[in-house]
Amino acid sequence: MAPLVVLPVDKNWVFKQADKEGSEFLPVGQFPTNVHLDLLHHGLIPDPFIGKNELDVQWVGEAQWTYKTTFSAQAVPAGAKAILAFDGLDTFATVVLNGATILETDNMFLPERVDVTAALKDENELVITFDSAYLRGWKLVEEHPDHKWGCWNGDSSRLAVRKAQYHWGWDWGPALNTCGPWRPINLEIYDAKLADFSSETVVDKSLGFADVKLTAEVEGKAEKVCFEISLDGEQVASETVESSTSDVSVSFHIENPSLWYPVRYGKQPLYQIKATLLDGETQIDEVIKKIGLRRAELVQRPLKEQPGTSFFFEVNNIPLYCGGSDWIPADNFVPRISRQKYFDWVKLVADGNQFMIRVWGGGIYEEQAFYDACDEYGILVWQDFMFGCGNYPAWPAMLESIEKEAVANVKLLRHHPSIVIWAGNNEDYQYQESVNLTYDYEDKNPDNWLKTDFPARYIYEKILSDACAALVPSVQYHPGSPWGAGRDTHDATVGDIHQWNVWHGTQEKYQNFDQLGGRFVSEFGMEAFPSVKTIDAFLPLGKDDPDRYPQSSTVDFHNKADGHERRIALYLVENMRYAPDPLEQFVYSTQLMQAECLASAYRLWKRQWKGPGREYCGGALVWQINDCWPVTSWSIADYYLRPKHAYFTVKREMAPVSIGITRKEHRHPKDKYTRVYIDVKTQIEVWGSNLTLEDLTVDCVLRAWNVETGELTHEETVAASLLLPENRSTEIVARNVPVKKAGDEANTVVAAYLVQDGKQIARYVNWPEPLKYLHFTKPTQLKAVLAEDGKTVEVSAEVPIKGVALECEDDEVKFEDNLVDIVPGEVVRIGVRGATAASKIETRYLGMI
């Protein structure tokens, strides 16, 4: 019996437009690929990320395209078989091998395997023709007029097509409907092979041991399978068993396992598991994966003192406040995302003190590199299935395709320890509520669901639920996001919520996020412009472009959110003085606004993480960490991985130890009817958040300054030797704003500090709001000095300054913090990488212009 032979079919590929007479084949620019990348490679379309070129390439998504290659194949031994394995075809593909049709596909997410033993020759021609997913989608809509089609973002044709939904355009991304062989194609020749290799791990509650069951699915006949587990190159366990059946399993008991922890709570050791298929002593096939041993649980239990149930994650018995981000595909053209770029993105998340990333349901089941990075950096993954913002149909062929899709993708990803939850969809239950589709949670008969005008319930509560129960029984399945026990998706007392009443909805003030929380907030956000460098990159003429101003048509084109002009203007004008010129200061203003907004949410919701039985908010995931093209959006880092200022304020709020302040005005009329005799008090409340696993003893210090003069008006240790218990927030003090004389509250900035053994471990500066009412004094002694070691920038000033931003033209200069508030008498030290004495570091701040 010969070993498995895997031959990549990745050479000699050419492509052409299939429905254009006279079109000639051209070589592809890369492989795997898609048609836009190949057209760009040959200069046949303009870059759709530049200017308004997106409009000029819409024809691409409505055309048909053919890809072709030739490849040699060795003779297939007697009794063996040859399989063409297509890891991903986007989307409606007809595959022809040597003149015969061997496959027709309609699901971008479904790997396909075709037996070509009888069709294979010494020299082979493989031709794949891709139809327009957009046009085929509309055809399917017309064929099913009884379904109540409707969606947010894109159009209803996307609901009929199992393809990345963001290809139809979203409120942060362009409409670029791709096609092509987007994942690898291989020819496999074998007598027998390992068709699947999986692990089931159970870590005991004591954490003292783990049971690991390894299962190999064997295709064909082989004598035995050797299973091995190793860690850091050292073998931990091994056993060889006969393969008398197609499924071969072995169980191992591991004492004192090296456990996988989320970032900051421990290390991320990854065990290597290996299955080797043997014929005698001959190795026929081998599969190697990496797993992490960890105990993960979603805790939903009644709370003390508040209604509803908790919703938080516990890993290795550690309750976690999951601060993190939502993730969209990092490019409209996924095949050009490198493994390194995935790692760069996930490292950015980890370096930002975030613990969780949610893979949003309108994109793709991500590449293995993404999850590998999450495994290695200790980032928990919330994984949506690929459904979003609509009423999906459920005809029989669609359900069959979705079931295959679910099984295939769960199998591909289930070994990753980072994945702690699968969710059925993004906002489909919210869409159902918004248009009053039928949903009777008490009706538990799945067949009935298919007869309603919301048949997709069958997908989320039957097909996907069953797939997860069968394949990943130890990982939580959640029917949707948001979702909570079948209740209204806005119910803040159960499940997760998407809080869009800041920006969307009722457009609340972001200072009131404490009244807008939930048990777990899996979406919320605020828009901001990207880096000026990014804007210059998408303007056709860069810095010299006549549209280089905030309200230009080109800049507007690179913001896909409905009503973005009014919403950005609303939140700016409510909070700060700003001007649209120069562009740099306007961009700064939007980023300051976003930074203040998101920091407010994290700070106020983390305050509600009160300890056992009082986990009133178990996490917050900001929409969104990234972009798929250069754009103004809700992201906190733009397409080029340039962090916006909100990235740094979120990083500070999610530090191991932090301190927070709220400031509220309390009005007490002295008589029942009066507009004159009112006692007005402005009160601050101070609390500390300790996300470490140790109790801390600290002092809490308050200082206050006059905003205009910079005079220190108050300094006091308000709590000495204060205990901050582990892994919770603790109230410290509530008092009036400390002022030198009555009436100065609106002109007094207050800073709070946590000090441990004489060292400052947390700091927060609270300002009277709205900031637009303040009379800032322009500093004459603002300094941002690179220290002699080149690793720190020291920032100081003689007057209070809101939001000092460090800037450098050199992209190699990376700041570890930014947008810091400065008060007199202090030096704020900011880490920096890549800076030299020649680096020109400049500052920008609120009120500068």
PDB file of N, CA and C in Angstrom, residues 151 221 231 380 440 488 552 696 766:
ATOM      1  N   CYS A 151     -34.031  42.394   4.361  1.00  0.00           N
ATOM      2  CA  CYS A 151     -32.762  42.401   5.096  1.00  0.00           C
ATOM      3  C   CYS A 151     -32.338  43.832   5.376  1.00  0.00           C
ATOM      4  N   LYS A 221      -8.798   0.982   3.737  1.00  0.00           N
ATOM      5  CA  LYS A 221      -8.381  -0.030   4.703  1.00  0.00           C
ATOM      6  C   LYS A 221      -6.900   0.114   5.013  1.00  0.00           C
ATOM      7  N   LEU A 231       4.140  17.760  24.020  1.00  0.00           N
ATOM      8  CA  LEU A 231       4.162  19.150  24.452  1.00  0.00           C
ATOM      9  C   LEU A 231       5.601  19.634  24.438  1.00  0.00           C
ATOM     10  N   LEU A 380      -9.875  34.766  23.307  1.00  0.00           N
ATOM     11  CA  LEU A 380     -11.072  33.945  23.188  1.00  0.00           C
ATOM     12  C   LEU A 380     -11.841  34.338  21.931  1.00  0.00           C
ATOM     13  N   ASP A 440     -42.748  32.057  17.967  1.00  0.00           N
ATOM     14  CA  ASP A 440     -43.371  31.596  19.200  1.00  0.00           C
ATOM     15  C   ASP A 440     -42.367  30.708  19.910  1.00  0.00           C
ATOM     16  N   ASP A 488     -37.379  39.252  23.930  1.00  0.00           N
ATOM     17  CA  ASP A 488     -37.028  40.367  23.061  1.00  0.00           C
ATOM     18  C   ASP A 488     -35.516  40.576  23.110  1.00  0.00           C
ATOM     19  N   SER A 552     -16.193  66.286   1.563  1.00  0.00           N
ATOM     20  CA  SER A 552     -16.097  66.095   0.115  1.00  0.00           C
ATOM     21  C   SER A 552     -16.827  64.829  -0.312  1.00  0.00           C
ATOM     22  N   LEU A 696      -5.818  43.600  46.249  1.00  0.00           N
ATOM     23  CA  LEU A 696      -4.833  44.672  46.277  1.00  0.00           C
ATOM     24  C   LEU A 696      -5.157  45.635  47.410  1.00  0.00           C
ATOM     25  N   ASN A 766     -11.012  63.238  35.083  1.00  0.00           N
ATOM     26  CA  ASN A 766     -12.418  63.519  34.801  1.00  0.00           C
ATOM     27  C   ASN A 766     -12.611  65.011  34.583  1.00  0.00           C
TER      28      ASN A 766
END
